[in-house]
Tab-separated table of C-alpha atoms in Angstrom:
chain	number	residue	atom	x	y	z
P	1	MET	CA	1.799	-7.402	-30.454
P	2	GLU	CA	1.178	-10.152	-27.934
P	3	GLU	CA	3.094	-9.728	-24.690
P	4	GLU	CA	5.691	-12.496	-24.210
P	5	TRP	CA	5.508	-12.232	-20.420
P	6	PRO	CA	1.944	-11.305	-19.452
P	7	ALA	CA	1.419	-10.882	-15.728
P	8	GLY	CA	-0.389	-14.204	-15.421
P	9	ARG	CA	2.567	-16.080	-16.887
P	10	VAL	CA	5.004	-14.290	-14.556
P	11	ARG	CA	2.987	-15.268	-11.496
P	12	GLN	CA	2.444	-18.867	-12.570
P	13	THR	CA	6.077	-19.395	-13.576
P	14	PHE	CA	7.210	-18.413	-10.080
P	15	LEU	CA	4.733	-20.754	-8.399
P	16	ASP	CA	5.499	-23.616	-10.799
P	17	PHE	CA	9.242	-23.267	-10.181
P	18	PHE	CA	8.934	-23.640	-6.430
P	19	TYR	CA	6.327	-26.377	-6.806
P	20	SER	CA	8.974	-28.293	-8.768
P	21	LYS	CA	11.249	-27.838	-5.725
P	22	SER	CA	8.714	-29.577	-3.466
P	23	HIS	CA	7.107	-26.376	-2.140
P	24	THR	CA	3.399	-26.565	-1.281
P	25	PRO	CA	1.314	-23.876	-3.064
P	26	TRP	CA	-0.373	-21.907	-0.296
P	27	PRO	CA	-3.251	-19.419	-0.636
P	28	SER	CA	-2.806	-15.763	0.206
P	29	SER	CA	-4.076	-14.692	3.591
P	30	PRO	CA	-6.565	-11.772	3.621
P	31	GLY	CA	-5.041	-8.350	3.101
P	32	VAL	CA	-6.929	-7.386	6.247
P	33	PRO	CA	-5.585	-9.583	9.100
P	34	VAL	CA	-8.306	-11.193	11.191
P	35	ASP	CA	-6.162	-12.572	14.013
P	36	ASP	CA	-3.014	-10.440	14.223
P	37	PRO	CA	-3.462	-7.298	16.359
P	38	THR	CA	0.098	-6.147	15.586
P	39	LEU	CA	-0.784	-5.323	11.965
P	40	LEU	CA	-3.181	-2.892	10.293
P	41	PHE	CA	-2.837	-4.765	7.002
P	42	ALA	CA	-0.938	-7.793	5.722
P	43	ASN	CA	2.356	-6.212	4.680
P	44	ALA	CA	4.335	-9.336	3.765
P	45	GLY	CA	3.838	-12.960	2.825
P	46	MET	CA	5.364	-14.147	6.076
P	47	ASN	CA	2.615	-12.687	8.286
P	48	GLN	CA	0.391	-15.770	8.188
P	49	PHE	CA	3.335	-18.053	8.992
P	50	LYS	CA	4.292	-16.397	12.285
P	51	PRO	CA	2.945	-19.343	14.343
P	52	VAL	CA	5.283	-21.650	12.416
P	53	PHE	CA	8.307	-19.417	12.958
P	54	LEU	CA	7.557	-19.105	16.659
P	55	GLY	CA	6.989	-22.844	17.118
P	56	ALA	CA	3.384	-22.198	18.114
P	57	ALA	CA	1.620	-24.057	15.280
P	58	ALA	CA	0.059	-27.374	16.325
P	59	PRO	CA	2.201	-30.175	14.820
P	60	ASP	CA	-0.844	-31.950	13.348
P	61	SER	CA	-2.346	-28.767	11.824
P	62	PRO	CA	-1.941	-27.855	8.128
P	63	LEU	CA	0.494	-25.078	9.121
P	64	GLY	CA	2.367	-27.329	11.517
P	65	ARG	CA	2.933	-29.948	8.803
P	66	LEU	CA	4.368	-27.476	6.297
P	67	ARG	CA	8.058	-27.785	5.452
P	68	ARG	CA	8.169	-25.791	2.212
P	69	ALA	CA	5.598	-23.380	0.779
P	70	CYS	CA	5.111	-20.798	-1.967
P	71	SER	CA	2.388	-18.235	-2.633
P	72	THR	CA	1.432	-14.867	-4.015
P	73	GLN	CA	0.334	-12.706	-1.074
P	74	LYS	CA	-1.983	-9.707	-1.115
P	75	CYS	CA	-0.074	-6.899	0.617
P	76	ILE	CA	-1.192	-3.410	1.626
P	77	ARG	CA	1.430	-0.927	2.776
P	78	ALA	CA	-0.460	2.194	3.736
P	79	GLY	CA	0.130	2.443	7.470
P	80	GLY	CA	2.331	1.146	10.251
P	81	LYS	CA	5.993	0.170	9.917
P	82	HIS	CA	5.819	-0.092	6.119
P	83	ASN	CA	3.869	2.793	4.559
P	84	ASP	CA	4.151	3.746	0.879
P	85	LEU	CA	0.994	5.858	0.613
P	86	ASP	CA	2.659	9.235	0.151
P	87	ASP	CA	5.040	7.865	-2.515
P	88	VAL	CA	2.299	6.504	-4.765
P	89	GLY	CA	2.043	8.385	-8.046
P	90	LYS	CA	5.352	10.184	-7.638
P	91	ASP	CA	7.509	7.351	-8.985
P	92	THR	CA	7.215	4.201	-11.068
P	93	TYR	CA	7.443	1.453	-8.480
P	94	HIS	CA	5.632	2.251	-5.197
P	95	HIS	CA	2.107	0.972	-4.516
P	96	THR	CA	-0.222	0.762	-1.544
P	97	PHE	CA	-1.394	-2.631	-2.809
P	98	PHE	CA	0.950	-5.132	-4.404
P	99	GLU	CA	1.446	-8.860	-4.732
P	100	MET	CA	4.414	-10.464	-3.014
P	101	LEU	CA	5.654	-13.682	-4.564
P	102	GLY	CA	7.013	-15.728	-1.664
P	103	SER	CA	8.804	-18.966	-0.895
P	104	TRP	CA	9.418	-20.488	2.542
P	105	SER	CA	11.365	-23.211	4.259
P	106	PHE	CA	10.222	-24.106	7.778
P	107	GLY	CA	13.123	-25.786	9.559
P	108	ASP	CA	14.079	-27.521	6.294
P	109	TYR	CA	16.738	-25.970	4.009
P	110	PHE	CA	18.487	-22.703	4.864
P	111	LYS	CA	20.827	-20.154	3.318
P	112	GLU	CA	22.741	-22.225	0.791
P	113	GLU	CA	19.682	-23.736	-0.873
P	114	ALA	CA	17.658	-20.505	-0.703
P	115	ILE	CA	20.407	-18.584	-2.458
P	116	GLY	CA	20.780	-21.374	-4.961
P	117	TYR	CA	17.080	-21.155	-5.808
P	118	ALA	CA	17.142	-17.410	-6.269
P	119	TRP	CA	18.725	-16.216	-9.543
P	120	GLU	CA	21.769	-14.046	-9.171
P	121	LEU	CA	22.303	-12.414	-5.807
P	122	LEU	CA	23.773	-9.266	-4.433
P	123	THR	CA	24.702	-10.161	-0.826
P	124	LYS	CA	25.032	-7.498	1.814
P	125	ASP	CA	24.612	-7.180	5.567
P	126	ASN	CA	20.995	-6.402	6.270
P	127	PHE	CA	18.188	-7.079	8.713
P	128	TRP	CA	14.464	-7.327	8.145
P	129	GLU	CA	11.471	-7.045	10.476
P	130	ALA	CA	7.757	-6.974	9.631
P	131	GLY	CA	6.850	-4.967	12.731
P	132	GLU	CA	8.112	-3.652	16.047
P	133	THR	CA	8.065	-7.188	17.494
P	134	GLY	CA	8.071	-10.676	16.005
P	135	PRO	CA	10.155	-13.042	13.840
P	136	CYS	CA	13.115	-11.443	12.050
P	137	GLY	CA	16.640	-12.091	10.881
P	138	PRO	CA	19.477	-11.177	8.532
P	139	CYS	CA	18.676	-11.048	4.839
P	140	THR	CA	20.166	-10.760	1.397
P	141	GLU	CA	18.519	-8.641	-1.293
P	142	ILE	CA	18.472	-8.910	-5.071
P	143	HIS	CA	18.419	-5.628	-6.949
P	144	PHE	CA	17.991	-5.205	-10.699
P	145	ASP	CA	19.841	-2.539	-12.684
P	146	LEU	CA	17.525	-1.296	-15.420
P	147	ILE	CA	20.399	0.425	-17.220
P	148	GLY	CA	22.967	-2.392	-17.255
P	149	ASN	CA	26.664	-2.522	-18.190
P	150	ARG	CA	27.725	-0.445	-15.187
P	151	ASN	CA	28.645	-0.826	-11.527
P	152	ALA	CA	25.385	0.082	-9.761
P	153	ALA	CA	26.449	-0.954	-6.255
P	154	SER	CA	26.313	2.641	-4.993
P	155	LEU	CA	22.654	2.905	-6.070
P	156	VAL	CA	21.397	-0.014	-3.970
P	157	ASN	CA	18.684	1.096	-1.500
P	158	LYS	CA	19.060	4.738	-2.570
P	159	ASP	CA	15.536	5.112	-4.048
P	160	ASP	CA	17.043	5.280	-7.521
P	161	PRO	CA	14.334	4.292	-10.054
P	162	THR	CA	16.939	2.646	-12.309
P	163	CYS	CA	18.167	0.217	-9.623
P	164	ILE	CA	15.300	-1.428	-7.767
P	165	GLU	CA	14.996	-4.192	-5.194
P	166	ILE	CA	12.999	-7.106	-6.525
P	167	TRP	CA	13.674	-10.049	-4.180
P	168	ASN	CA	14.482	-10.228	-0.486
P	169	LEU	CA	15.687	-13.476	1.075
P	170	VAL	CA	15.236	-13.377	4.842
P	171	PHE	CA	16.752	-15.982	7.128
P	172	ILE	CA	14.371	-16.130	10.061
P	173	GLU	CA	16.226	-17.235	13.179
P	174	LEU	CA	15.378	-14.616	15.832
P	175	ASN	CA	12.348	-13.103	17.540
P	176	ARG	CA	12.220	-9.436	18.508
P	177	GLU	CA	10.709	-9.284	21.995
P	178	SER	CA	8.615	-6.388	23.314
P	179	ASP	CA	11.597	-5.113	25.315
P	180	GLY	CA	13.726	-4.918	22.169
P	181	THR	CA	15.858	-7.978	22.840
P	182	LEU	CA	16.440	-10.730	20.278
P	183	ARG	CA	15.618	-14.319	21.210
P	184	PRO	CA	16.761	-17.298	19.075
P	185	LEU	CA	13.853	-19.246	17.563
P	186	PRO	CA	13.440	-23.021	18.007
P	187	ALA	CA	14.388	-23.615	14.348
P	188	LYS	CA	15.836	-21.699	11.411
P	189	HIS	CA	13.557	-20.754	8.528
P	190	VAL	CA	13.702	-19.150	5.068
P	191	ASP	CA	11.263	-16.374	4.117
P	192	THR	CA	11.594	-14.856	0.649
P	193	GLY	CA	9.474	-12.148	-0.929
P	194	MET	CA	9.628	-10.808	-4.472
P	195	GLY	CA	7.726	-7.824	-5.813
P	196	PHE	CA	5.405	-9.245	-8.456
P	197	GLU	CA	4.731	-5.914	-10.165
P	198	ARG	CA	8.447	-5.081	-10.317
P	199	LEU	CA	9.367	-8.496	-11.730
P	200	THR	CA	6.600	-8.214	-14.310
P	201	SER	CA	7.870	-4.824	-15.485
P	202	ILE	CA	11.377	-6.252	-15.951
P	203	LEU	CA	10.181	-9.275	-17.912
P	204	GLN	CA	7.962	-7.050	-20.064
P	205	ASN	CA	10.942	-4.733	-20.659
P	206	LYS	CA	9.148	-1.750	-19.144
P	207	ARG	CA	10.779	1.031	-17.147
P	208	SER	CA	7.713	1.375	-14.924
P	209	ASN	CA	5.397	-1.024	-13.078
P	210	TYR	CA	2.556	1.154	-14.309
P	211	ASP	CA	3.364	0.415	-17.959
P	212	THR	CA	2.536	-3.288	-17.561
P	213	ASP	CA	-0.680	-5.150	-18.272
P	214	LEU	CA	-1.512	-4.946	-14.569
P	215	PHE	CA	-2.217	-1.217	-14.796
P	216	MET	CA	-2.716	-0.217	-18.434
P	217	PRO	CA	-6.271	-1.666	-18.615
P	218	ILE	CA	-7.187	0.439	-15.563
P	219	PHE	CA	-5.704	3.565	-17.170
P	220	GLU	CA	-7.730	2.860	-20.310
P	221	ALA	CA	-10.876	2.534	-18.198
P	222	ILE	CA	-10.111	5.828	-16.429
P	223	HIS	CA	-9.773	7.563	-19.792
P	224	GLU	CA	-12.906	5.960	-21.239
P	225	LEU	CA	-14.990	6.871	-18.192
P	226	ALA	CA	-13.866	10.485	-18.400
P	227	GLY	CA	-16.335	11.440	-21.100
P	228	ASP	CA	-16.289	15.217	-21.359
P	229	GLY	CA	-15.181	15.530	-17.735
P	230	ILE	CA	-15.767	18.642	-15.641
P	231	ASP	CA	-16.425	21.800	-17.683
P	232	GLY	CA	-16.033	19.808	-20.890
P	233	VAL	CA	-12.311	19.193	-20.289
P	234	LYS	CA	-11.210	15.944	-21.954
P	235	ILE	CA	-8.070	14.498	-20.373
P	236	LYS	CA	-5.313	12.917	-22.431
P	237	PRO	CA	-4.549	9.200	-22.230
P	238	TYR	CA	-1.887	8.094	-19.765
P	239	SER	CA	1.605	8.887	-21.079
P	240	GLY	CA	3.830	7.711	-18.215
P	241	LYS	CA	5.441	11.061	-17.449
P	242	LEU	CA	6.961	11.875	-14.059
P	243	GLY	CA	7.810	15.146	-12.359
P	244	SER	CA	5.463	18.055	-12.781
P	245	ASN	CA	2.887	16.148	-14.847
P	246	ASP	CA	-0.077	16.169	-12.461
P	247	VAL	CA	-2.336	14.275	-14.869
P	248	ASP	CA	-0.130	11.176	-15.140
P	249	MET	CA	0.513	11.222	-11.402
P	250	ALA	CA	-3.246	11.291	-10.869
P	251	TYR	CA	-3.695	8.311	-13.198
P	252	ARG	CA	-1.203	6.346	-11.071
P	253	VAL	CA	-2.773	7.384	-7.769
P	254	VAL	CA	-6.319	6.492	-8.838
P	255	ALA	CA	-5.303	3.136	-10.358
P	256	ASP	CA	-3.279	2.172	-7.305
P	257	HIS	CA	-5.970	3.208	-4.853
P	258	ILE	CA	-8.841	1.385	-6.565
P	259	ARG	CA	-6.750	-1.798	-6.281
P	260	THR	CA	-6.157	-1.300	-2.557
P	261	LEU	CA	-9.748	-0.366	-1.774
P	262	SER	CA	-11.187	-3.269	-3.743
P	263	PHE	CA	-9.010	-5.879	-2.059
P	264	ALA	CA	-9.487	-4.454	1.432
P	265	ILE	CA	-13.274	-4.336	1.076
P	266	ALA	CA	-13.370	-7.829	-0.449
P	267	ASP	CA	-11.433	-9.044	2.605
P	268	GLY	CA	-13.969	-7.603	5.020
P	269	SER	CA	-12.896	-4.040	5.839
P	270	GLN	CA	-14.289	-0.698	4.686
P	271	PRO	CA	-13.565	3.047	5.078
P	272	GLY	CA	-14.279	4.454	8.536
P	273	ASN	CA	-12.963	6.610	11.350
P	274	GLU	CA	-10.586	4.357	13.304
P	275	GLY	CA	-7.440	2.319	12.660
P	276	ARG	CA	-7.231	0.584	9.298
P	277	GLU	CA	-10.686	1.874	8.346
P	278	TYR	CA	-9.425	5.432	8.734
P	279	VAL	CA	-6.496	4.593	6.454
P	280	LEU	CA	-8.916	3.264	3.823
P	281	ARG	CA	-11.048	6.401	4.078
P	282	ARG	CA	-7.969	8.527	3.569
P	283	ILE	CA	-6.989	6.425	0.523
P	284	LEU	CA	-10.469	6.760	-0.973
P	285	ARG	CA	-10.599	10.515	-0.467
P	286	ARG	CA	-7.107	10.889	-1.895
P	287	ALA	CA	-8.264	9.018	-5.013
P	288	VAL	CA	-11.382	11.186	-5.290
P	289	TYR	CA	-9.307	14.349	-4.933
P	290	PHE	CA	-6.876	13.377	-7.699
P	291	GLY	CA	-9.720	12.156	-9.891
P	292	THR	CA	-11.861	15.278	-9.647
P	293	GLN	CA	-9.167	17.951	-9.383
P	294	LYS	CA	-6.473	16.575	-11.703
P	295	LEU	CA	-8.347	14.250	-14.065
P	296	LYS	CA	-11.497	16.414	-14.134
P	297	LYS	CA	-13.712	13.453	-13.359
P	298	LYS	CA	-17.346	13.887	-12.495
P	299	LYS	CA	-18.627	12.808	-9.080
P	300	GLY	CA	-19.021	9.091	-8.594
P	301	PHE	CA	-16.309	8.047	-11.043
P	302	LEU	CA	-14.321	5.889	-8.605
P	303	SER	CA	-16.968	3.239	-8.028
P	304	ASN	CA	-17.250	2.790	-11.801
P	305	LEU	CA	-13.629	1.588	-11.904
P	306	VAL	CA	-14.430	-1.483	-9.816
P	307	LYS	CA	-15.725	-3.537	-12.746
P	308	PRO	CA	-12.734	-2.986	-15.078
P	309	PHE	CA	-10.349	-3.677	-12.192
P	310	VAL	CA	-12.100	-6.928	-11.304
P	311	ARG	CA	-11.685	-7.972	-14.944
P	312	VAL	CA	-7.917	-7.649	-14.519
P	313	MET	CA	-7.530	-9.509	-11.200
P	314	GLY	CA	-10.739	-11.438	-10.586
P	315	ASP	CA	-9.600	-14.730	-12.121
P	316	VAL	CA	-6.597	-14.924	-9.775
P	317	PHE	CA	-8.453	-13.622	-6.718
P	318	PRO	CA	-12.069	-14.888	-6.967
P	319	GLU	CA	-13.073	-12.983	-3.824
P	320	LEU	CA	-13.069	-9.858	-6.011
P	321	LYS	CA	-15.728	-11.314	-8.313
P	322	ALA	CA	-17.748	-12.633	-5.385
P	323	ASN	CA	-17.830	-9.194	-3.739
P	324	GLU	CA	-17.870	-6.935	-6.794
P	325	ASN	CA	-21.271	-5.369	-6.078
P	326	LYS	CA	-20.443	-4.890	-2.403
P	327	ILE	CA	-17.157	-3.175	-3.277
P	328	LYS	CA	-18.856	-0.860	-5.746
P	329	ASP	CA	-21.691	0.037	-3.357
P	330	ILE	CA	-19.371	0.872	-0.442
P	331	ILE	CA	-17.111	3.039	-2.601
P	332	LYS	CA	-20.124	4.792	-4.129
P	333	ASP	CA	-21.579	5.567	-0.681
P	334	GLU	CA	-18.227	6.925	0.509
P	335	GLU	CA	-17.852	9.099	-2.589
P	336	GLU	CA	-21.299	10.595	-2.069
P	337	SER	CA	-20.638	11.229	1.626
P	338	PHE	CA	-17.319	12.908	0.875
P	339	ALA	CA	-18.887	15.079	-1.827
P	340	LYS	CA	-21.574	16.277	0.596
P	341	THR	CA	-18.946	17.059	3.234
P	342	LEU	CA	-16.898	19.102	0.788
P	343	GLU	CA	-19.932	21.004	-0.476
P	344	LYS	CA	-21.044	21.826	3.074
P	345	GLU	CA	-17.620	22.990	4.196
P	346	ALA	CA	-17.029	24.991	1.014
P	347	PHE	CA	-20.326	26.795	1.500
P	348	VAL	CA	-19.494	27.672	5.115
P	349	LEU	CA	-16.048	28.994	4.173
P	350	LEU	CA	-17.398	31.157	1.369
P	351	ASP	CA	-20.729	32.273	2.827
P	352	THR	CA	-19.639	32.861	6.422
P	353	TYR	CA	-15.997	33.854	6.090
P	354	GLY	CA	-15.660	34.957	2.461
P	355	TYR	CA	-12.769	32.502	2.080
P	356	PRO	CA	-11.846	31.762	-1.573
P	357	ILE	CA	-12.568	28.104	-2.285
P	358	ASP	CA	-9.563	27.688	-4.575
P	359	LEU	CA	-7.263	28.347	-1.637
P	360	THR	CA	-8.585	25.230	0.093
P	361	GLU	CA	-7.339	23.214	-2.885
P	362	ALA	CA	-3.808	24.637	-2.922
P	363	GLY	CA	-1.175	21.913	-3.078
P	364	ARG	CA	0.459	22.649	0.268
P	365	LYS	CA	2.287	19.922	2.112
P	366	SER	CA	0.014	18.455	4.758
P	367	ILE	CA	0.920	16.570	7.909
P	368	VAL	CA	-1.616	13.859	8.639
P	369	LEU	CA	-1.830	11.538	11.622
P	370	ASP	CA	-1.500	7.966	10.392
P	371	ALA	CA	-3.012	5.009	12.211
P	372	ASN	CA	0.112	4.427	14.311
P	373	ALA	CA	0.184	8.043	15.497
P	374	THR	CA	-3.522	7.887	16.293
P	375	SER	CA	-2.945	4.720	18.292
P	376	GLN	CA	-0.181	6.435	20.296
P	377	LEU	CA	-2.587	9.226	21.220
P	378	ARG	CA	-5.253	6.740	22.272
P	379	ASN	CA	-2.740	4.959	24.517
P	380	GLN	CA	-1.909	8.314	26.135
P	381	GLY	CA	-5.570	8.997	26.826
P	382	VAL	CA	-5.980	11.610	24.090
P	383	GLY	CA	-9.413	11.213	22.523
P	384	SER	CA	-10.842	12.457	19.237
P	385	THR	CA	-11.041	16.200	18.747
P	386	ASP	CA	-14.477	17.568	19.646
P	387	ASP	CA	-15.747	19.490	16.617
P	388	SER	CA	-19.206	20.302	17.999
P	389	PRO	CA	-18.227	24.006	18.385
P	390	LYS	CA	-18.419	24.272	14.566
P	391	PHE	CA	-22.184	24.689	14.992
P	392	GLN	CA	-21.878	27.604	17.442
P	393	HIS	CA	-20.667	30.258	14.953
P	394	GLU	CA	-18.737	32.189	17.594
P	395	GLU	CA	-15.139	32.682	18.700
P	396	HIS	CA	-13.691	29.507	20.139
P	397	SER	CA	-10.678	28.720	22.354
P	398	SER	CA	-9.051	25.310	22.664
P	399	VAL	CA	-6.156	23.392	24.221
P	400	VAL	CA	-3.198	21.864	22.352
P	401	MET	CA	-3.089	18.167	23.257
P	402	ALA	CA	-0.115	17.154	21.083
P	403	ILE	CA	2.342	18.440	18.464
P	404	TYR	CA	3.167	16.145	15.524
P	405	THR	CA	5.940	16.550	12.933
P	406	GLY	CA	4.730	13.862	10.562
P	407	SER	CA	7.052	11.251	12.049
P	408	GLU	CA	7.014	11.858	15.817
P	409	PHE	CA	5.340	13.750	18.641
P	410	ILE	CA	7.368	16.595	20.167
P	411	ALA	CA	7.009	18.578	23.389
P	412	SER	CA	7.385	22.029	21.815
P	413	ALA	CA	7.774	23.696	18.425
P	414	SER	CA	9.500	26.906	17.355
P	415	GLY	CA	7.601	27.525	14.149
P	416	VAL	CA	10.689	27.072	11.973
P	417	GLU	CA	9.695	23.554	10.868
P	418	ASP	CA	6.301	22.355	9.673
P	419	PHE	CA	4.155	20.646	12.310
P	420	SER	CA	0.541	19.906	13.081
P	421	LEU	CA	-1.457	20.495	16.248
P	422	VAL	CA	-3.859	18.059	17.860
P	423	LEU	CA	-6.536	20.137	19.601
P	424	LYS	CA	-8.950	19.179	22.346
P	425	SER	CA	-11.747	20.922	20.450
P	426	THR	CA	-12.154	22.887	17.240
P	427	SER	CA	-14.681	25.017	15.403
P	428	PHE	CA	-13.608	23.462	12.091
P	429	CYS	CA	-15.026	20.241	10.695
P	430	GLY	CA	-13.052	17.205	11.824
P	431	SER	CA	-14.256	14.972	8.961
P	432	LEU	CA	-12.144	16.422	6.181
P	433	PRO	CA	-9.106	14.332	5.079
């Protein structure tokens, strides 16, 4: 049966509506910011309009002449203030890459008109900021109750999968300074952002973003590429189950991560060891882990998902088609490098220490330094851990440089709570995820 609201129609209907309200269609900025050192990735549609909000855009420039705009923005939330990486796969509505449908008024209309343009609203006191500093202001959010015929007010912003936020209307009138104070901006602006994937799932009458035509073709490609898998194990098609179903969670993780990696590489970044590149490497290795361990994929499967993904999104974002081979090659090289690292480390653990390999794959909770935490260490003069002692094959002593809980650095730890140690040097390999 033909879908009444395919994703393309959802996107275009939004843009056409605001175009009819005299909004200028504006292209998405790169998901990897080229001129904003405060961001690892573009995490909202408003990022590229900061100069307008701050009154810094030249009046005769294209940005300076804008009064109303609309767009669909490529967003990556996998590090920094907004980070959804660890939630991906566990529920039906979090992604590291997503599209944000946005509309803006720059010193033109304000609250009354913005609310009038936006469906039916649930108004509440709120405040929104893209980062630690920058343009911000009070906002009103629209949530959608997937159950209906009930009072769902108590479920708003409670991470309940049946009551989800879909549209946020922010009234930009303040700037958060580096000392934490709020300074009024020269003019008042409107900045709205709606989750494209979430809206599409509602219009397609799906209970999950992953059940829409944005993801199902990728799931089909994952299943088709499986072949006989590892040890002849053939995985089942995606069934949409949550909870203890590791296979469906792995489908969601792999599909989400190939989207993020493809867009980030197309926009000029790639996996590496520092900052946003480290985040991308972690995303890639997370996808490889779920693909090989949970979906029983053979090595090199991830790069083969680039082509079917580009088929889904390439018409809307032509940079994907233009860089398809580059994206595939970079992912393939990273997969091969990661496989060699794992094989080398597994051999050392088994041959030298007699350590059972399956214990290295146990699903224990891990505490990983994200890019923000790494940046804090750099600012404090703490460099990368020296792992050269791994080649010495002898007892090794080190110094604890920092203690990290997963959300903050602490001065001491009792051992009651989980924490991770940042060491000056180590005899273990520092290249594992």
